C-alpha positions as protocol buffer text, in pm:
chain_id: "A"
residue {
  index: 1
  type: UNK
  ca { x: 1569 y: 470 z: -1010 }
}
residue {
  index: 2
  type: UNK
  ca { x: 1589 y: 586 z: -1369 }
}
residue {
  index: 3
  type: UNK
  ca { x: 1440 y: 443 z: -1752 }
}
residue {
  index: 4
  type: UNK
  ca { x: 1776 y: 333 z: -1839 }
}
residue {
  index: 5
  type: UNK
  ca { x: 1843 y: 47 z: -1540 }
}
residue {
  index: 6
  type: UNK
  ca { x: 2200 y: 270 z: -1475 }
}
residue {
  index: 7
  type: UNK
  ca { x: 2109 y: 277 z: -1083 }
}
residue {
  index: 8
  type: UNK
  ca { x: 1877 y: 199 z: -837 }
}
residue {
  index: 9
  type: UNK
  ca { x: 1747 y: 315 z: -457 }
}
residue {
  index: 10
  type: UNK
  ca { x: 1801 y: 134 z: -149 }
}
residue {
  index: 11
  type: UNK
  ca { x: 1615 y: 260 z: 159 }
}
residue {
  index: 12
  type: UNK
  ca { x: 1686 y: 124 z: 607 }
}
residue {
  index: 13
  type: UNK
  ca { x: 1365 y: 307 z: 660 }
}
residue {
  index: 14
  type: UNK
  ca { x: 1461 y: 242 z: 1083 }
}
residue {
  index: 15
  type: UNK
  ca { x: 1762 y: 470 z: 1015 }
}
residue {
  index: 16
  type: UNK
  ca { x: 1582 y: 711 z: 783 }
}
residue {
  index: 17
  type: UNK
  ca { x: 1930 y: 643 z: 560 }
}
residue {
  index: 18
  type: UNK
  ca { x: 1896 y: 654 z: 108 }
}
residue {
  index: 19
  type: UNK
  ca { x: 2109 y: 533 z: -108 }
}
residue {
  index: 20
  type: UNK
  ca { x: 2151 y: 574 z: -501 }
}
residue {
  index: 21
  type: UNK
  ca { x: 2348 y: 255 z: -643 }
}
residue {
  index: 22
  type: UNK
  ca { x: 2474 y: 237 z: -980 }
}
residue {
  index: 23
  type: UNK
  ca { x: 2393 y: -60 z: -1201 }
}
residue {
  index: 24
  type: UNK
  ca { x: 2536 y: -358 z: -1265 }
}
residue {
  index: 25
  type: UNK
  ca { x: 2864 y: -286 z: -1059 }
}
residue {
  index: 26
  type: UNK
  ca { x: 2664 y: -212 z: -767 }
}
residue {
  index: 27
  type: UNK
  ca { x: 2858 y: 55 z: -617 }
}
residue {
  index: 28
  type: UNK
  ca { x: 2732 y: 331 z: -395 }
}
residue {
  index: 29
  type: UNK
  ca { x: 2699 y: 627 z: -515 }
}
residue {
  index: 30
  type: UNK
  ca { x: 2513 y: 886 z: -310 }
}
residue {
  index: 31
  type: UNK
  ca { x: 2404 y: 818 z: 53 }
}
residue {
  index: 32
  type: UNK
  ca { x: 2188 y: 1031 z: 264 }
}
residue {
  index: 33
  type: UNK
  ca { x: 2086 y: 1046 z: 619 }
}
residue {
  index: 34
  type: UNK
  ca { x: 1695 y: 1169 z: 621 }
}
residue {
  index: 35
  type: UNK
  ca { x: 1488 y: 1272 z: 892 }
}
residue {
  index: 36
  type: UNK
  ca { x: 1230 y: 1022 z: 924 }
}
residue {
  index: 37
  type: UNK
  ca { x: 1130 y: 665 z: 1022 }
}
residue {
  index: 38
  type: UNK
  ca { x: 1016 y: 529 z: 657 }
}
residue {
  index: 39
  type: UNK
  ca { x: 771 y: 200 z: 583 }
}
residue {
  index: 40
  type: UNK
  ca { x: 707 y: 274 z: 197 }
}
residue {
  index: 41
  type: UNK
  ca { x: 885 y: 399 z: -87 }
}
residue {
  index: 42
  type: UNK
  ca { x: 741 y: 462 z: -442 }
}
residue {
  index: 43
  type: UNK
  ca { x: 840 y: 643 z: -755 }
}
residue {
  index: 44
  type: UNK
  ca { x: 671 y: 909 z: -889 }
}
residue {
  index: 45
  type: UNK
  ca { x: 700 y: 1186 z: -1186 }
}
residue {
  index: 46
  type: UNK
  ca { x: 753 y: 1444 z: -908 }
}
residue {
  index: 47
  type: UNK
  ca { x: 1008 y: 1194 z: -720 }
}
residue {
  index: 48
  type: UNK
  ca { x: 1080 y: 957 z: -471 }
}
residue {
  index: 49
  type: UNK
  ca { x: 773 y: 878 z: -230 }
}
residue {
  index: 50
  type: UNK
  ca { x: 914 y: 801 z: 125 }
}
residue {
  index: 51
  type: UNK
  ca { x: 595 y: 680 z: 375 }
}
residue {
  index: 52
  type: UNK
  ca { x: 663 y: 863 z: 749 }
}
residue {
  index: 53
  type: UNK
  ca { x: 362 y: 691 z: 946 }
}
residue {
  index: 54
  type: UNK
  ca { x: 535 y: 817 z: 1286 }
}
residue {
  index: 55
  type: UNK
  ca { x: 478 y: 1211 z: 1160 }
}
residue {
  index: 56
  type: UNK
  ca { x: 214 y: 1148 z: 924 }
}
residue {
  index: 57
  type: UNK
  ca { x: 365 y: 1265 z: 625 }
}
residue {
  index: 58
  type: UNK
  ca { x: 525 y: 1160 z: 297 }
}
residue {
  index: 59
  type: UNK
  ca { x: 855 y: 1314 z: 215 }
}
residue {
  index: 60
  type: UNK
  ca { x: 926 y: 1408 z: -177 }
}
residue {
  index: 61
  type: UNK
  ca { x: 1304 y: 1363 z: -295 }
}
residue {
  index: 62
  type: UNK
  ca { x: 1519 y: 1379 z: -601 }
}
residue {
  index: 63
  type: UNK
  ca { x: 1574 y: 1060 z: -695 }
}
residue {
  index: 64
  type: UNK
  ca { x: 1923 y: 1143 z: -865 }
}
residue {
  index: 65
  type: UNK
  ca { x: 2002 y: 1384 z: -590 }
}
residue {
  index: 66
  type: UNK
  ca { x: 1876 y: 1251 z: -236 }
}
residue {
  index: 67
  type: UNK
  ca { x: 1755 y: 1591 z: -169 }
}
residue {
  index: 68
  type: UNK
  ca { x: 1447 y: 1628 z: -19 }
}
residue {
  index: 69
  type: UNK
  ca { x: 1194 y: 1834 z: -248 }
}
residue {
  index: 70
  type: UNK
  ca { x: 904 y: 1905 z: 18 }
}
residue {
  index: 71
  type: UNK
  ca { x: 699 y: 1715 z: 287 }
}
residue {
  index: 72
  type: UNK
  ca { x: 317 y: 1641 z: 281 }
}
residue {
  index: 73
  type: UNK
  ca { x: 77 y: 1579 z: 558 }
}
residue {
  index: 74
  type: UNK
  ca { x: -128 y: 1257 z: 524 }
}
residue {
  index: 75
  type: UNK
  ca { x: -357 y: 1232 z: 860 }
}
residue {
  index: 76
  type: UNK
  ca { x: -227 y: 888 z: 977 }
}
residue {
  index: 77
  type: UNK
  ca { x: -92 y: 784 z: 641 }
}
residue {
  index: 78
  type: UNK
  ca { x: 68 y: 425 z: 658 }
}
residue {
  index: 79
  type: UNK
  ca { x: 156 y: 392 z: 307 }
}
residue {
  index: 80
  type: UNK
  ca { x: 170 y: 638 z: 12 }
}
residue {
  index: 81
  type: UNK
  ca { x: 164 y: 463 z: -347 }
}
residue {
  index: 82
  type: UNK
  ca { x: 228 y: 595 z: -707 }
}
residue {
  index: 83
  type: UNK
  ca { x: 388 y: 538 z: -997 }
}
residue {
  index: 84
  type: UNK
  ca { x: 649 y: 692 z: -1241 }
}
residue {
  index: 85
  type: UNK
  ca { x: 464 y: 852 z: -1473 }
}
residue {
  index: 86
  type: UNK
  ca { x: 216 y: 1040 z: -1214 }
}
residue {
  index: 87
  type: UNK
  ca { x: 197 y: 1299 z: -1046 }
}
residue {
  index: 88
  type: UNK
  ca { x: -107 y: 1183 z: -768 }
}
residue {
  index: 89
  type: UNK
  ca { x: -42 y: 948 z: -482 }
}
residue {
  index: 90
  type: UNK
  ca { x: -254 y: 754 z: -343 }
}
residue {
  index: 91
  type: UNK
  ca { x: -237 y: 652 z: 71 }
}
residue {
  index: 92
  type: UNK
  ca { x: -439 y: 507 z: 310 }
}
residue {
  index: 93
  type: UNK
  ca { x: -431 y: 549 z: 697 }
}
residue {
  index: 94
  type: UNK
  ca { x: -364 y: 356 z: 969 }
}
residue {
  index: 95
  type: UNK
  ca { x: -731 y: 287 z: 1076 }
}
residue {
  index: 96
  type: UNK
  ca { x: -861 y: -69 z: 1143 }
}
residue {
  index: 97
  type: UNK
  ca { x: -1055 y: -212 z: 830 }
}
residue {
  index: 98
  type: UNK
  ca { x: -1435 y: -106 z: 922 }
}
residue {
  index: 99
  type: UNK
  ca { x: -1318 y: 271 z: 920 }
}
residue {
  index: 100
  type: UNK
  ca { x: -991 y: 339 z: 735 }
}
residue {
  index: 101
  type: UNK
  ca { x: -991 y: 544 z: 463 }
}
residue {
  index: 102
  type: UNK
  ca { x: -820 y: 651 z: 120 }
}
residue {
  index: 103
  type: UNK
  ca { x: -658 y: 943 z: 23 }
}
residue {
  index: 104
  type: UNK
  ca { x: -539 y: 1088 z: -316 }
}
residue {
  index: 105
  type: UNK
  ca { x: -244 y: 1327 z: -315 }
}
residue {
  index: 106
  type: UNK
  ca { x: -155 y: 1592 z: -537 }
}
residue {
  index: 107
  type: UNK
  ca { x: 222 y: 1631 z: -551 }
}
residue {
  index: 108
  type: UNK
  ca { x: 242 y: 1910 z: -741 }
}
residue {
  index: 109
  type: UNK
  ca { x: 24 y: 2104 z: -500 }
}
residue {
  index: 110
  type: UNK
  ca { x: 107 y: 1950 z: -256 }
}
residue {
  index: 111
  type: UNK
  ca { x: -307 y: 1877 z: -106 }
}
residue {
  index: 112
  type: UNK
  ca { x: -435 y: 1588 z: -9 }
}
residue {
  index: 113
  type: UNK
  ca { x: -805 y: 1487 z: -57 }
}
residue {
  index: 114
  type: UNK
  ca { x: -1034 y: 1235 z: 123 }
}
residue {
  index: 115
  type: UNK
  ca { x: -1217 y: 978 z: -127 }
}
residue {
  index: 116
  type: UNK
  ca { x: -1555 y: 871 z: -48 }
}
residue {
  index: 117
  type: UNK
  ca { x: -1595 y: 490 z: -85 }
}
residue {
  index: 118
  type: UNK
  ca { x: -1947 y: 305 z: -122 }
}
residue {
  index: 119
  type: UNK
  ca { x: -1960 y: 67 z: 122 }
}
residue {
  index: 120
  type: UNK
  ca { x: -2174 y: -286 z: 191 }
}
residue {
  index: 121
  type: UNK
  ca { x: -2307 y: -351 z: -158 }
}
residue {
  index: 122
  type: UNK
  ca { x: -2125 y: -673 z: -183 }
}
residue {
  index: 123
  type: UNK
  ca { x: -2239 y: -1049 z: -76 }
}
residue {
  index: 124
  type: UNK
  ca { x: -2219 y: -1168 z: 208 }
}
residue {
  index: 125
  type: UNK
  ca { x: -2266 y: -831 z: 379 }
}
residue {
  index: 126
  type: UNK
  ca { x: -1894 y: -797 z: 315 }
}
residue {
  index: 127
  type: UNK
  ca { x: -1726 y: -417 z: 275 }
}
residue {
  index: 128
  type: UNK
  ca { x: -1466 y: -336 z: 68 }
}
residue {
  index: 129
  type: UNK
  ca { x: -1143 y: -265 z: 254 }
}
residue {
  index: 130
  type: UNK
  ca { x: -896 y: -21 z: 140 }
}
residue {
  index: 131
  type: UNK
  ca { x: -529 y: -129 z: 298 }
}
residue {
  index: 132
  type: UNK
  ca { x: -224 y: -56 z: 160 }
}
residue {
  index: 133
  type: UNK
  ca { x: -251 y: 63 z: -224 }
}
residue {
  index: 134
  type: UNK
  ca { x: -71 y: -18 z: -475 }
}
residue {
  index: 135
  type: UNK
  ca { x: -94 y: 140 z: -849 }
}
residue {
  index: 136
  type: UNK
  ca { x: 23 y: -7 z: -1204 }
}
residue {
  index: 137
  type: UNK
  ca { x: 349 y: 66 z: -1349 }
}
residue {
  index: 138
  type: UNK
  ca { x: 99 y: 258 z: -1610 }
}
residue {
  index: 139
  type: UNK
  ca { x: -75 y: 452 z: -1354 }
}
residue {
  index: 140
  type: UNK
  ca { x: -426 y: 355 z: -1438 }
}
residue {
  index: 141
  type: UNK
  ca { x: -517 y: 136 z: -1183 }
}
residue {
  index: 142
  type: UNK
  ca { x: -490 y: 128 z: -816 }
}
residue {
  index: 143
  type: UNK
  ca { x: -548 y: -205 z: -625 }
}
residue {
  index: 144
  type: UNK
  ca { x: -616 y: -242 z: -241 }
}
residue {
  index: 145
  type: UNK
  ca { x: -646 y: -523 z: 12 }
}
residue {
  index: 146
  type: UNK
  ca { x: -907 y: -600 z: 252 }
}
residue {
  index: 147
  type: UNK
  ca { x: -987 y: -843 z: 530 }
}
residue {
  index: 148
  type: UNK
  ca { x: -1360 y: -999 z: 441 }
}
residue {
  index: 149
  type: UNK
  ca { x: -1378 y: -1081 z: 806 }
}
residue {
  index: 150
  type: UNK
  ca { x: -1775 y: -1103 z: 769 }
}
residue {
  index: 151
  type: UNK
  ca { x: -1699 y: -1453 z: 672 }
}
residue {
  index: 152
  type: UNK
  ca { x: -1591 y: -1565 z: 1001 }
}
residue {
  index: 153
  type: UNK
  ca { x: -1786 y: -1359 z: 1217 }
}
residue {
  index: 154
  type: UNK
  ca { x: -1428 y: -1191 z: 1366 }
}
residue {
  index: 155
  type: UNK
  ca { x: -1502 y: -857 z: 1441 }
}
residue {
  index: 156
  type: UNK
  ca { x: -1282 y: -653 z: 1514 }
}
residue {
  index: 157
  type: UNK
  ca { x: -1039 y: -767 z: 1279 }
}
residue {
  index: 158
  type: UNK
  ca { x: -741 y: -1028 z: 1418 }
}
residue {
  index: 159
  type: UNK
  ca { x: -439 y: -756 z: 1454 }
}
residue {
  index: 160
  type: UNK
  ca { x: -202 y: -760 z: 1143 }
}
residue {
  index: 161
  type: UNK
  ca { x: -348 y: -1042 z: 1026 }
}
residue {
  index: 162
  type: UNK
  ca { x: -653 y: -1100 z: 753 }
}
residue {
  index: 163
  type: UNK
  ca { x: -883 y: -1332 z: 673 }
}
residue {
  index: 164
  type: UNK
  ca { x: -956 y: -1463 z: 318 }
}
residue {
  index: 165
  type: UNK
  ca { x: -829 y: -1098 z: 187 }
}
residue {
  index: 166
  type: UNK
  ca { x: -999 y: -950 z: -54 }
}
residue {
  index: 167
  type: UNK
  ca { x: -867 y: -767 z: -403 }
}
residue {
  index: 168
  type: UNK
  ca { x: -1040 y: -378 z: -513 }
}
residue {
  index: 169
  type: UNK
  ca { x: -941 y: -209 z: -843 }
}
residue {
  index: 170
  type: UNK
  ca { x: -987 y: 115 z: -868 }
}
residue {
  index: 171
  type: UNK
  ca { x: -925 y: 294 z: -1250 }
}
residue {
  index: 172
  type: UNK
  ca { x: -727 y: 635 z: -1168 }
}
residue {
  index: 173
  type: UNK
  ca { x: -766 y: 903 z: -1399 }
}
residue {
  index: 174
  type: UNK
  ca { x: -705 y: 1312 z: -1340 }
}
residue {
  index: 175
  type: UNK
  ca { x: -661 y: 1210 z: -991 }
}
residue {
  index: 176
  type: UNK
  ca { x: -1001 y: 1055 z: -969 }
}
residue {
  index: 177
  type: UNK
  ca { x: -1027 y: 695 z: -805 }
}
residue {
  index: 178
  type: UNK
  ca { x: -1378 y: 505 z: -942 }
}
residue {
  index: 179
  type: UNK
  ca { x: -1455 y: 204 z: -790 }
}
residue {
  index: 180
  type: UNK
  ca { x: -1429 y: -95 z: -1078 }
}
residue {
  index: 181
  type: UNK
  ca { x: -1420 y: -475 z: -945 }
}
residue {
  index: 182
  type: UNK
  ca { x: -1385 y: -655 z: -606 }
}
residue {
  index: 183
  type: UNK
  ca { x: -1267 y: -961 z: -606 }
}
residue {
  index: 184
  type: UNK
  ca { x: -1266 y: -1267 z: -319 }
}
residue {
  index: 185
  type: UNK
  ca { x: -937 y: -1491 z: -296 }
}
residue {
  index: 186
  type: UNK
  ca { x: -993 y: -1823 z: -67 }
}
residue {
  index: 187
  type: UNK
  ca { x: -805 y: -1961 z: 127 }
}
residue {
  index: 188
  type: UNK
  ca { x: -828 y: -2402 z: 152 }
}
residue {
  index: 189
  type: UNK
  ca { x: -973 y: -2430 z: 466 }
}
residue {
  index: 190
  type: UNK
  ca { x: -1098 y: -2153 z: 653 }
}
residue {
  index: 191
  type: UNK
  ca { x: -887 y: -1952 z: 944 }
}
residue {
  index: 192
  type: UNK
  ca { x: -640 y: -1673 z: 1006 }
}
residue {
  index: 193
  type: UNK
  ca { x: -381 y: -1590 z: 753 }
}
residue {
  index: 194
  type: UNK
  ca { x: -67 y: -1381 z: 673 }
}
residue {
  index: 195
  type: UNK
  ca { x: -132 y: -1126 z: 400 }
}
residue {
  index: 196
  type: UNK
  ca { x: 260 y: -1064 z: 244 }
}
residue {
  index: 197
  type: UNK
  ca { x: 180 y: -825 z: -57 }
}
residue {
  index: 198
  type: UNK
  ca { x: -4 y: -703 z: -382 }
}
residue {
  index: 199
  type: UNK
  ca { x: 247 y: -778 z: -645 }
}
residue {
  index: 200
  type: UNK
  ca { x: 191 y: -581 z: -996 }
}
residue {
  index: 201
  type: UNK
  ca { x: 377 y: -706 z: -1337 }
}
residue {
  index: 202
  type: UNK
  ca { x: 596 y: -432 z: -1484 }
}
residue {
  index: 203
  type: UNK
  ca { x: 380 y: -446 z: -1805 }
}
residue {
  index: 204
  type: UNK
  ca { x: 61 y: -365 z: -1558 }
}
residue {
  index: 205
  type: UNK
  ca { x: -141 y: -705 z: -1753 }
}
residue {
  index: 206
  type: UNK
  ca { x: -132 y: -891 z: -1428 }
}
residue {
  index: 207
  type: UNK
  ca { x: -179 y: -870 z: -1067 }
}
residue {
  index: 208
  type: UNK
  ca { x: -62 y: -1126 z: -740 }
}
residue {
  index: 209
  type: UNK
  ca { x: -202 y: -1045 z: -405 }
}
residue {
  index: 210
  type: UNK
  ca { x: -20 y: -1328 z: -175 }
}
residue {
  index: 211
  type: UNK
  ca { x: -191 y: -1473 z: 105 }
}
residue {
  index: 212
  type: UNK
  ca { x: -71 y: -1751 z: 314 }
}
residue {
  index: 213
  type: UNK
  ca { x: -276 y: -1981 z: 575 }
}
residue {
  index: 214
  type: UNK
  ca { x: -112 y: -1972 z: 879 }
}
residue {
  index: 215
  type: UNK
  ca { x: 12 y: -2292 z: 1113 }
}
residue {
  index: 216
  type: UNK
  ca { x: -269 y: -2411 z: 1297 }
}
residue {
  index: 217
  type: UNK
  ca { x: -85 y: -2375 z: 1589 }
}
residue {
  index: 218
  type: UNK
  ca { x: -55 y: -2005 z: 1524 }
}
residue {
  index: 219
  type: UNK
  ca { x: -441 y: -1991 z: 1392 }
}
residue {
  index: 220
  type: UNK
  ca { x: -556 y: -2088 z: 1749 }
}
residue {
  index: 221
  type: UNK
  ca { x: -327 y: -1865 z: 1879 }
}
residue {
  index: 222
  type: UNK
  ca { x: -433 y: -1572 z: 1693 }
}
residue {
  index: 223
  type: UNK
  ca { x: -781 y: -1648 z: 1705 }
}
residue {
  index: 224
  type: UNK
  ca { x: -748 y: -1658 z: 2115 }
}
residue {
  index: 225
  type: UNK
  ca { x: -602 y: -1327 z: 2128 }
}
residue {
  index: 226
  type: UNK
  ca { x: -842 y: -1102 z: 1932 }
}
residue {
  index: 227
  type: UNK
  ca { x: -1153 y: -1257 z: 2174 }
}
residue {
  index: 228
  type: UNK
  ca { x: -989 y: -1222 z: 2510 }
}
């Protein structure tokens, strides 16, 4: 919650409630009740990101106060990303991988712009998928996760679930995403998987997106479900 490591923010996104604990004796030290169902928090220079999928907006708050600062509409945002020395977001809706999209998000005024990505000139016939963002600690990169279901011939997508995901990077600049690198992580032996996370070092030098094969038992399972 702040450059000294004095406190940090705990969020029950079900209950919409915030808290500010101080650091190391752990102690609560503000608590607020906010209106909102939250999946995503991130820090910002303008403040606290909270991610409202349910009404589509990301709510702006003091991060020493709790207080909320303003509210901006994302059309069916699922998750709002940025980092602290910003002043953009970055969010993606809640589309399924052939059609969702990426927004940037200008905090300071508060506008929110659609960014056009090139798709299908990769192998394999494979676009690039945009899901859930995440930027460097030193704000000039933003990674996303896709699916690469070409590989299986799955189409549509198994349902929160992906298959062989897929690593973009994006270099962010002025508020300006440009397309850099896409990358292909494989799985052992092919099949549905659980994606849990892109994971960024605090120093920004290194990047974990953490995939996980799931149980055959579950595979078949799965794989039954999205062609009935």
């Amino acid at each position: 919650a702040d450059a000294e490591g004095s406190a940090f923010l705990a969020l029950s996104g079900d209950t919409g409630v915030l808290k500010r604990i101080s650091f190391p004796d752990c102690k609560v030290t503000i608590s607020k009740e906010l209106d909102g169902k939250f999946t995503w928090m991130a820090l910002s220079t303008e403040g606290l990101l909270l991610s409202d999928p349910g009404s589509e907006r990301i709510m702006l708050v003091d991060p020493d106060t709790l207080k909320v600062k303003t509210e901006i509409a994302v059309p069916k945002l699922k998750r709002a990303a940025s980092a602290p020395g910003l002043s953009w977001a970055v969010a993606c809706d809640q589309g399924p991988f052939q059609t969702q999209k990426l927004y940037v998000v200008d905090l300071v005024k508060k506008t929110t712009s659609l960014c056009a990505i090139p798709q299908g000139q990769w192998v394999r016939g494979n676009d690039i998928g945009v899901n859930n963002p995440a930027v460097t600690p030193d704000g000039a990169y933003v990674f996303t996760q896709g699916d690469n279901r070409a590989d299986y011939g799955i189409d549509p997508a198994p349902p929160l679930t992906d298959v062989n995901p897929g690593l973009v990077r994006f270099s962010f600049k002025d508020g300006k995403l440009r397309l850099e690198e896409r990358d292909i992580a494989h799985s052992t032996r092919r099949g549905i998987g659980i994606f849990a996370g892109i994971t960024i070092s605090p120093d920004s030098k290194l990047v974990c997106l953490t995939w996980m094969p799931a149980p055959r038992s579950e595979e078949r399972r799965v794989g039954k479900e999205c062609r009935s």
